[in-house]
Amino acid sequence: MADIDKIKEIVDRIHDTQNITKEELEILLSLNEEDAEYLTTKAREVRESVYGKDVYIRGLIEFTNYCKNDCLYCGIRRSNKNADRYRLSLEDIMNCCETGYELGFRTFVLQGGEDAYYNEDRVCEVVKTIRDKYPDCAITLSIGEWPKESYEKFYKAGANRYLLRHETADSCHYAKLHPEEMSFDNRIQCLKDLKEIGFQVGCGFMVGSPYQSVDTLFKDLQWIKELQPHMVGIGPFISQQDTPFAGKESGTLEMTLRLLSIIRLIHPRVLLPSTTALGTIHPLGREKGILAGGNVVMPNLSPTSVRKKYALYDNKICTGDEAAECRYCLQERMESIGYHVVTDRGDSKL
Ligand code: 5AD
Ligand code: FES
């Protein structure tokens, strides 16, 4: 049984200094749910002081599941011969945007594997076409590692934001999650480049990924302090049956919520999504994520015909639902906990 006064003291100190020590992290991560309540409440207070009861929505368009990479955890890795590959055409993507715009989305997130078909020119074409048609919308790219020059072109074409999870800030841990040809240093360099160019940048990691430890998590938090990203995407690792990590244990709801709260305290104004993966491991995962300090949800806008194919992990939710169903489902879910979805661009208040 942890000493409640001690926990309060730790949480208040983290709140006041926006910093955490490794020892404090270890204590907070080992608390049971009841003892962690003060942390959750504090994180929620901070979240509400910056964003009120608003929840930002982003329309996620998973436009290709071809990928040249072979990340050990990921269901669309190139070695997965069972993955049913697809890519959306420019026209398909524009149709998603049109549906999304009508549903009130003012941010489109284009996510995909590192697909050779979608080279620099084709990505720029997609971005420009969306930019011309929707000048009032934010365009977010989430398409992996590119040379700085390519990122610059994407930015010039009209993209505003870029999501690239760093996955882990510990290079040894990184090497255990990725094939040899992928480089931790390059990942970090990409994030620095993106920030320098002027993108609103999101980094992030999976909670409970194989070989993760308090040490690696502490490094993740330090990296977040250093990079000062606009957004941090975290969700539980969930094993995918056709990957080398098939039998590995998934991350937990509690651990993910704990980390969401801690990130909210050390980086109060950050955009913090309550992810689909969190909704996958618990029926009320996304609601709980918002109540623990999250302020963004990212419903899927991809056509139902391809949803199941973007299977980064097993049992992913919403694979049979239409865009409008997800949109209104999330609205109701947020209202059920006293929050409301807002339909503007939802820029970070950094
Ligand atoms: N479980 C949870 N998240 C995963 N991702 C990839 N594979 C998995 C998995 N098995 C996450 C990675 C990637 C993001 C697009 O999805 O963190 O950056
Ligand atoms: Fe492409 Fe994981 S294999 S992101």
Tab-separated table of C-alpha atoms and ligand atoms in Angstrom:
chain	number	residue	atom	x	y	z
A	1	MET	CA	0.000	0.000	0.000
A	2	ALA	CA	1.529	3.249	-1.106
A	3	ASP	CA	1.516	6.277	1.134
A	4	ILE	CA	-1.092	8.673	-0.316
A	5	ASP	CA	0.641	11.782	1.017
A	6	LYS	CA	3.861	10.727	-0.626
A	7	ILE	CA	2.075	10.192	-3.951
A	8	LYS	CA	0.434	13.610	-3.732
A	9	GLU	CA	3.778	15.192	-3.004
A	10	ILE	CA	5.321	13.536	-6.051
A	11	VAL	CA	2.438	14.438	-8.361
A	12	ASP	CA	2.404	18.053	-7.146
A	13	ARG	CA	6.128	18.341	-7.652
A	14	ILE	CA	5.866	16.990	-11.220
A	15	HIS	CA	3.005	19.394	-11.853
A	16	ASP	CA	4.905	22.392	-10.472
A	17	THR	CA	8.237	21.674	-12.141
A	18	GLN	CA	6.962	19.922	-15.290
A	19	ASN	CA	9.737	17.444	-14.702
A	20	ILE	CA	9.969	13.899	-13.455
A	21	THR	CA	12.810	11.786	-12.072
A	22	LYS	CA	13.315	8.140	-12.904
A	23	GLU	CA	12.514	7.209	-9.307
A	24	GLU	CA	9.242	9.121	-9.434
A	25	LEU	CA	8.333	7.491	-12.725
A	26	GLU	CA	8.985	4.075	-11.248
A	27	ILE	CA	6.759	4.810	-8.260
A	28	LEU	CA	3.901	6.173	-10.375
A	29	LEU	CA	4.011	3.264	-12.798
A	30	SER	CA	3.801	0.723	-10.004
A	31	LEU	CA	0.745	2.220	-8.270
A	32	ASN	CA	-2.560	0.405	-8.246
A	33	GLU	CA	-5.519	2.152	-9.828
A	34	GLU	CA	-6.906	3.556	-6.616
A	35	ASP	CA	-3.602	5.049	-5.554
A	36	ALA	CA	-3.132	6.588	-8.983
A	37	GLU	CA	-6.373	8.545	-8.776
A	38	TYR	CA	-4.704	11.752	-7.630
A	39	LEU	CA	-2.435	11.646	-10.675
A	40	THR	CA	-5.383	11.130	-13.028
A	41	THR	CA	-7.356	13.967	-11.441
A	42	LYS	CA	-4.414	16.339	-11.601
A	43	ALA	CA	-3.745	15.523	-15.258
A	44	ARG	CA	-7.414	16.071	-16.066
A	45	GLU	CA	-7.327	19.437	-14.314
A	46	VAL	CA	-4.318	20.509	-16.327
A	47	ARG	CA	-5.931	19.307	-19.550
A	48	GLU	CA	-9.099	21.249	-18.775
A	49	SER	CA	-7.203	24.389	-17.848
A	50	VAL	CA	-5.665	24.414	-21.346
A	51	TYR	CA	-8.342	22.841	-23.557
A	52	GLY	CA	-11.485	22.973	-21.440
A	53	LYS	CA	-13.871	20.154	-22.276
A	54	ASP	CA	-12.952	20.276	-25.960
A	55	VAL	CA	-11.910	17.158	-27.823
A	56	TYR	CA	-10.292	17.670	-31.202
A	57	ILE	CA	-11.047	15.224	-33.993
A	58	ARG	CA	-8.813	14.291	-36.881
A	59	GLY	CA	-9.917	12.326	-39.898
A	60	LEU	CA	-7.490	9.480	-40.450
A	61	ILE	CA	-7.011	8.282	-44.017
A	62	GLU	CA	-4.931	5.109	-44.196
A	63	PHE	CA	-4.027	5.441	-47.837
A	64	THR	CA	-1.508	2.650	-48.385
A	65	ASN	CA	-0.434	-0.435	-46.485
A	66	TYR	CA	2.535	-1.169	-48.714
A	67	CYS	CA	5.700	-0.716	-46.674
A	68	LYS	CA	9.357	-1.203	-47.416
A	69	ASN	CA	10.159	-1.447	-43.736
A	70	ASP	CA	10.120	-4.525	-41.580
A	71	CYS	CA	9.462	-3.299	-38.035
A	72	LEU	CA	9.096	-6.388	-35.880
A	73	TYR	CA	5.866	-5.284	-34.215
A	74	CYS	CA	3.950	-4.071	-37.238
A	75	GLY	CA	1.341	-6.017	-39.197
A	76	ILE	CA	2.050	-4.247	-42.482
A	77	ARG	CA	5.793	-4.997	-42.390
A	78	ARG	CA	7.134	-6.060	-45.766
A	79	SER	CA	7.778	-9.654	-44.671
A	80	ASN	CA	4.154	-10.222	-43.813
A	81	LYS	CA	3.030	-12.260	-46.782
A	82	ASN	CA	-0.474	-12.515	-45.335
A	83	ALA	CA	-1.035	-8.794	-45.515
A	84	ASP	CA	-3.556	-7.992	-48.221
A	85	ARG	CA	-1.945	-4.943	-49.825
A	86	TYR	CA	-3.861	-1.928	-51.113
A	87	ARG	CA	-3.298	1.677	-51.967
A	88	LEU	CA	-5.865	4.401	-52.447
A	89	SER	CA	-5.702	6.542	-55.583
A	90	LEU	CA	-5.712	10.322	-55.473
A	91	GLU	CA	-9.375	10.166	-56.359
A	92	ASP	CA	-10.117	7.752	-53.489
A	93	ILE	CA	-8.273	10.038	-51.101
A	94	MET	CA	-10.210	13.079	-52.308
A	95	ASN	CA	-13.450	11.181	-51.793
A	96	CYS	CA	-12.426	10.459	-48.192
A	97	CYS	CA	-11.686	14.157	-47.686
A	98	GLU	CA	-15.043	15.130	-49.136
A	99	THR	CA	-16.905	12.799	-46.805
A	100	GLY	CA	-14.754	14.001	-43.947
A	101	TYR	CA	-15.307	17.659	-44.688
A	102	GLU	CA	-19.070	17.162	-44.724
A	103	LEU	CA	-18.776	15.432	-41.351
A	104	GLY	CA	-17.023	18.477	-39.919
A	105	PHE	CA	-13.394	17.348	-40.060
A	106	ARG	CA	-10.916	20.195	-40.537
A	107	THR	CA	-7.802	18.069	-40.185
A	108	PHE	CA	-6.921	15.221	-42.493
A	109	VAL	CA	-4.236	12.798	-41.422
A	110	LEU	CA	-2.715	10.871	-44.303
A	111	GLN	CA	-1.093	7.791	-42.897
A	112	GLY	CA	0.624	5.032	-44.796
A	113	GLY	CA	3.535	2.656	-44.965
A	114	GLU	CA	6.717	3.678	-46.737
A	115	ASP	CA	5.362	2.849	-50.174
A	116	ALA	CA	7.605	3.286	-53.245
A	117	TYR	CA	4.606	4.148	-55.430
A	118	TYR	CA	3.907	7.153	-53.261
A	119	ASN	CA	7.181	8.863	-54.019
A	120	GLU	CA	7.960	12.511	-53.344
A	121	ASP	CA	6.128	13.781	-56.441
A	122	ARG	CA	3.010	11.745	-55.835
A	123	VAL	CA	2.834	12.715	-52.170
A	124	CYS	CA	3.215	16.371	-53.171
A	125	GLU	CA	0.454	15.969	-55.709
A	126	VAL	CA	-1.884	14.565	-53.061
A	127	VAL	CA	-1.016	17.316	-50.604
A	128	LYS	CA	-1.431	20.089	-53.203
A	129	THR	CA	-4.758	18.743	-54.391
A	130	ILE	CA	-6.133	18.654	-50.842
A	131	ARG	CA	-4.610	22.063	-50.071
A	132	ASP	CA	-6.269	23.667	-53.123
A	133	LYS	CA	-9.665	22.242	-52.382
A	134	TYR	CA	-9.606	22.714	-48.607
A	135	PRO	CA	-7.619	25.854	-47.777
A	136	ASP	CA	-9.197	25.957	-44.314
A	137	CYS	CA	-8.041	22.477	-43.294
A	138	ALA	CA	-4.857	21.242	-41.683
A	139	ILE	CA	-3.025	18.488	-43.538
A	140	THR	CA	-1.055	16.018	-41.463
A	141	LEU	CA	1.310	13.486	-42.962
A	142	SER	CA	2.320	10.253	-41.268
A	143	ILE	CA	4.413	8.457	-43.849
A	144	GLY	CA	7.672	7.677	-42.135
A	145	GLU	CA	11.266	8.634	-42.761
A	146	TRP	CA	12.332	10.830	-45.695
A	147	PRO	CA	15.309	13.027	-46.525
A	148	LYS	CA	14.978	16.581	-45.263
A	149	GLU	CA	14.583	17.868	-48.827
A	150	SER	CA	11.466	15.751	-49.277
A	151	TYR	CA	9.983	16.990	-46.021
A	152	GLU	CA	10.627	20.527	-47.261
A	153	LYS	CA	8.741	19.810	-50.466
A	154	PHE	CA	5.804	18.347	-48.565
A	155	TYR	CA	5.718	21.470	-46.424
A	156	LYS	CA	5.826	23.749	-49.446
A	157	ALA	CA	3.063	21.711	-51.077
A	158	GLY	CA	0.858	22.646	-48.147
A	159	ALA	CA	1.270	20.045	-45.399
A	160	ASN	CA	1.247	21.554	-41.897
A	161	ARG	CA	1.808	18.710	-39.504
A	162	TYR	CA	3.805	15.496	-39.384
A	163	LEU	CA	3.471	12.477	-37.142
A	164	LEU	CA	6.476	10.232	-36.731
A	165	ARG	CA	6.522	8.173	-33.590
A	166	HIS	CA	10.059	7.782	-32.348
A	167	GLU	CA	8.932	4.355	-30.974
A	168	THR	CA	11.556	4.397	-28.221
A	169	ALA	CA	14.204	6.904	-27.216
A	170	ASP	CA	16.668	4.186	-26.237
A	171	SER	CA	18.868	3.122	-29.137
A	172	CYS	CA	19.360	-0.449	-27.837
A	173	HIS	CA	15.627	-0.841	-27.387
A	174	TYR	CA	15.109	0.627	-30.857
A	175	ALA	CA	17.394	-2.035	-32.292
A	176	LYS	CA	15.279	-4.768	-30.701
A	177	LEU	CA	12.106	-3.463	-32.306
A	178	HIS	CA	13.494	-2.811	-35.760
A	179	PRO	CA	15.543	-4.600	-38.396
A	180	GLU	CA	19.201	-3.822	-38.659
A	181	GLU	CA	18.840	-1.511	-41.638
A	182	MET	CA	16.718	0.938	-39.668
A	183	SER	CA	18.556	3.534	-37.678
A	184	PHE	CA	17.597	5.170	-34.429
A	185	ASP	CA	19.766	8.180	-35.200
A	186	ASN	CA	17.994	8.737	-38.477
A	187	ARG	CA	14.609	8.577	-36.790
A	188	ILE	CA	15.651	11.254	-34.321
A	189	GLN	CA	17.197	13.331	-37.098
A	190	CYS	CA	13.946	13.170	-39.065
A	191	LEU	CA	12.021	14.587	-36.122
A	192	LYS	CA	14.539	17.397	-35.709
A	193	ASP	CA	14.387	18.163	-39.444
A	194	LEU	CA	10.606	18.264	-39.416
A	195	LYS	CA	10.579	20.662	-36.506
A	196	GLU	CA	13.188	22.887	-38.108
A	197	ILE	CA	11.188	23.099	-41.332
A	198	GLY	CA	8.219	24.401	-39.397
A	199	PHE	CA	5.913	21.404	-39.197
A	200	GLN	CA	3.810	20.926	-36.109
A	201	VAL	CA	5.410	17.667	-35.080
A	202	GLY	CA	4.170	14.601	-33.270
A	203	CYS	CA	6.401	11.907	-31.796
A	204	GLY	CA	5.323	8.969	-29.672
A	205	PHE	CA	5.755	5.372	-28.674
A	206	MET	CA	3.921	2.166	-27.906
A	207	VAL	CA	3.251	1.360	-24.276
A	208	GLY	CA	4.302	-2.128	-23.239
A	209	SER	CA	6.295	-2.866	-26.363
A	210	PRO	CA	8.612	-5.867	-25.979
A	211	TYR	CA	11.781	-5.072	-23.981
A	212	GLN	CA	10.424	-1.735	-22.745
A	213	SER	CA	11.485	-0.824	-19.200
A	214	VAL	CA	11.293	2.063	-16.748
A	215	ASP	CA	14.681	3.108	-18.103
A	216	THR	CA	13.516	3.267	-21.714
A	217	LEU	CA	10.292	5.012	-20.727
A	218	PHE	CA	12.245	7.567	-18.761
A	219	LYS	CA	14.280	8.252	-21.887
A	220	ASP	CA	11.046	8.645	-23.856
A	221	LEU	CA	9.911	11.321	-21.417
A	222	GLN	CA	13.270	13.059	-21.543
A	223	TRP	CA	13.136	13.051	-25.332
A	224	ILE	CA	9.674	14.595	-25.243
A	225	LYS	CA	11.031	17.333	-22.971
A	226	GLU	CA	13.875	17.922	-25.383
A	227	LEU	CA	11.933	17.895	-28.646
A	228	GLN	CA	8.928	19.822	-27.294
A	229	PRO	CA	6.603	18.300	-29.872
A	230	HIS	CA	3.127	19.659	-30.553
A	231	MET	CA	1.696	16.195	-30.249
A	232	VAL	CA	2.569	12.903	-28.575
A	233	GLY	CA	0.907	9.736	-29.812
A	234	ILE	CA	0.952	6.823	-27.421
A	235	GLY	CA	-1.070	3.648	-27.380
A	236	PRO	CA	-0.627	0.128	-26.100
A	237	PHE	CA	1.460	-2.308	-28.095
A	238	ILE	CA	-0.888	-5.043	-29.332
A	239	SER	CA	0.614	-8.152	-30.830
A	240	GLN	CA	-0.147	-8.974	-34.441
A	241	GLN	CA	-0.348	-12.643	-35.348
A	242	ASP	CA	1.807	-12.502	-38.479
A	243	THR	CA	4.773	-10.694	-36.936
A	244	PRO	CA	7.811	-11.929	-34.989
A	245	PHE	CA	6.161	-10.440	-31.878
A	246	ALA	CA	3.037	-12.584	-32.340
A	247	GLY	CA	3.188	-14.242	-28.930
A	248	LYS	CA	4.292	-11.190	-26.981
A	249	GLU	CA	2.155	-9.717	-24.285
A	250	SER	CA	0.273	-6.559	-25.124
A	251	GLY	CA	0.568	-3.274	-23.253
A	252	THR	CA	-2.074	-2.567	-20.621
A	253	LEU	CA	-4.816	-0.007	-20.257
A	254	GLU	CA	-3.559	1.091	-16.836
A	255	MET	CA	-0.003	1.664	-17.975
A	256	THR	CA	-1.159	3.655	-21.013
A	257	LEU	CA	-3.457	5.848	-18.914
A	258	ARG	CA	-0.704	6.394	-16.378
A	259	LEU	CA	1.671	7.580	-19.091
A	260	LEU	CA	-0.936	9.812	-20.715
A	261	SER	CA	-1.379	11.558	-17.363
A	262	ILE	CA	2.334	11.903	-16.778
A	263	ILE	CA	2.880	13.349	-20.266
A	264	ARG	CA	0.048	15.824	-19.671
A	265	LEU	CA	1.770	16.986	-16.470
A	266	ILE	CA	5.256	17.398	-17.901
A	267	HIS	CA	4.043	18.919	-21.182
A	268	PRO	CA	0.708	20.612	-20.315
A	269	ARG	CA	-0.223	22.082	-23.691
A	270	VAL	CA	0.606	19.079	-25.852
A	271	LEU	CA	-1.969	17.458	-28.123
A	272	LEU	CA	-2.507	14.004	-26.735
A	273	PRO	CA	-4.640	11.527	-28.665
A	274	SER	CA	-6.651	8.817	-27.048
A	275	THR	CA	-5.825	6.221	-29.650
A	276	THR	CA	-7.653	3.482	-31.505
A	277	ALA	CA	-5.249	0.970	-29.946
A	278	LEU	CA	-6.451	2.083	-26.513
A	279	GLY	CA	-10.027	1.577	-27.679
A	280	THR	CA	-9.026	-1.870	-28.899
A	281	ILE	CA	-7.749	-3.202	-25.578
A	282	HIS	CA	-10.734	-1.885	-23.595
A	283	PRO	CA	-14.291	-1.013	-24.700
A	284	LEU	CA	-14.067	2.331	-22.907
A	285	GLY	CA	-10.367	2.854	-23.542
A	286	ARG	CA	-10.743	6.074	-25.501
A	287	GLU	CA	-13.069	7.621	-22.931
A	288	LYS	CA	-10.653	6.693	-20.172
A	289	GLY	CA	-7.781	8.141	-22.187
A	290	ILE	CA	-9.563	11.492	-22.421
A	291	LEU	CA	-10.307	11.428	-18.689
A	292	ALA	CA	-6.630	10.723	-17.987
A	293	GLY	CA	-5.475	13.832	-19.852
A	294	GLY	CA	-5.967	13.131	-23.562
A	295	ASN	CA	-7.610	15.718	-25.826
A	296	VAL	CA	-7.657	14.305	-29.361
A	297	VAL	CA	-9.435	11.430	-31.099
A	298	MET	CA	-8.698	10.240	-34.601
A	299	PRO	CA	-11.622	8.409	-36.168
A	300	ASN	CA	-11.067	6.592	-39.394
A	301	LEU	CA	-12.097	8.046	-42.752
A	302	SER	CA	-10.700	5.250	-44.903
A	303	PRO	CA	-13.209	3.435	-47.118
A	304	THR	CA	-14.704	0.415	-45.327
A	305	SER	CA	-13.442	-1.808	-48.139
A	306	VAL	CA	-9.814	-1.363	-47.017
A	307	ARG	CA	-10.184	-0.873	-43.269
A	308	LYS	CA	-9.439	-4.445	-42.255
A	309	LYS	CA	-6.307	-4.419	-44.384
A	310	TYR	CA	-4.578	-1.693	-42.401
A	311	ALA	CA	-3.985	-4.226	-39.658
A	312	LEU	CA	-1.018	-2.912	-37.699
A	313	TYR	CA	-2.204	-5.090	-34.785
A	314	ASP	CA	-4.881	-7.736	-34.129
A	315	ASN	CA	-8.556	-7.054	-33.365
A	316	LYS	CA	-8.430	-3.410	-34.356
A	317	ILE	CA	-11.785	-1.729	-33.743
A	318	CYS	CA	-13.962	0.179	-36.229
A	319	THR	CA	-12.927	-1.919	-39.210
A	320	GLY	CA	-16.533	-2.409	-40.314
A	321	ASP	CA	-17.844	1.073	-39.648
A	322	GLU	CA	-18.485	3.883	-42.083
A	323	ALA	CA	-16.780	7.243	-41.520
A	324	ALA	CA	-20.024	8.811	-40.330
A	325	GLU	CA	-20.611	6.004	-37.834
A	326	CYS	CA	-17.199	6.505	-36.241
A	327	ARG	CA	-17.633	10.256	-36.235
A	328	TYR	CA	-20.960	10.167	-34.397
A	329	CYS	CA	-19.990	7.223	-32.222
A	330	LEU	CA	-17.063	9.215	-30.906
A	331	GLN	CA	-19.183	12.315	-30.456
A	332	GLU	CA	-21.588	10.325	-28.289
A	333	ARG	CA	-18.782	8.689	-26.384
A	334	MET	CA	-17.223	12.070	-25.591
A	335	GLU	CA	-20.564	13.514	-24.548
A	336	SER	CA	-21.159	10.533	-22.269
A	337	ILE	CA	-18.182	11.681	-20.192
A	338	GLY	CA	-19.054	15.382	-20.289
A	339	TYR	CA	-16.748	16.431	-23.129
A	340	HIS	CA	-17.558	17.647	-26.612
A	341	VAL	CA	-16.033	17.185	-30.009
A	342	VAL	CA	-15.026	20.412	-31.738
A	343	THR	CA	-14.884	20.706	-35.491
A	344	ASP	CA	-12.149	23.223	-36.125
A	345	ARG	CA	-8.523	22.642	-37.055
A	346	GLY	CA	-7.610	22.066	-33.436
A	347	ASP	CA	-4.159	23.582	-33.446
A	348	SER	CA	-1.974	22.983	-30.426
A	349	LYS	CA	-1.876	25.791	-27.899
A	350	LEU	CA	1.875	25.531	-27.575
B	1	5AD	N1	0.585	-2.392	-31.725
B	1	5AD	C1	0.346	-1.099	-31.443
B	1	5AD	N2	0.767	-0.083	-32.203
B	1	5AD	C2	1.452	-0.392	-33.332
B	1	5AD	N3	2.000	0.394	-34.260
B	1	5AD	C3	2.567	-0.406	-35.202
B	1	5AD	N4	2.393	-1.687	-34.874
B	1	5AD	C4	1.705	-1.712	-33.707
B	1	5AD	C5	1.255	-2.746	-32.845
B	1	5AD	N5	1.473	-4.024	-33.108
B	1	5AD	C6	2.064	1.846	-34.140
B	1	5AD	C7	3.505	2.319	-34.259
B	1	5AD	C8	3.463	3.194	-35.487
B	1	5AD	C9	2.020	3.604	-35.558
B	1	5AD	C10	1.573	4.018	-36.914
B	1	5AD	O1	1.333	2.442	-35.161
B	1	5AD	O2	3.875	3.053	-33.101
B	1	5AD	O3	4.294	4.323	-35.370
B	2	FES	FE1	6.043	-0.064	-41.918
B	2	FES	FE2	6.061	-0.804	-39.455
B	2	FES	S1	6.605	-1.997	-41.158
B	2	FES	S2	5.660	1.145	-40.191
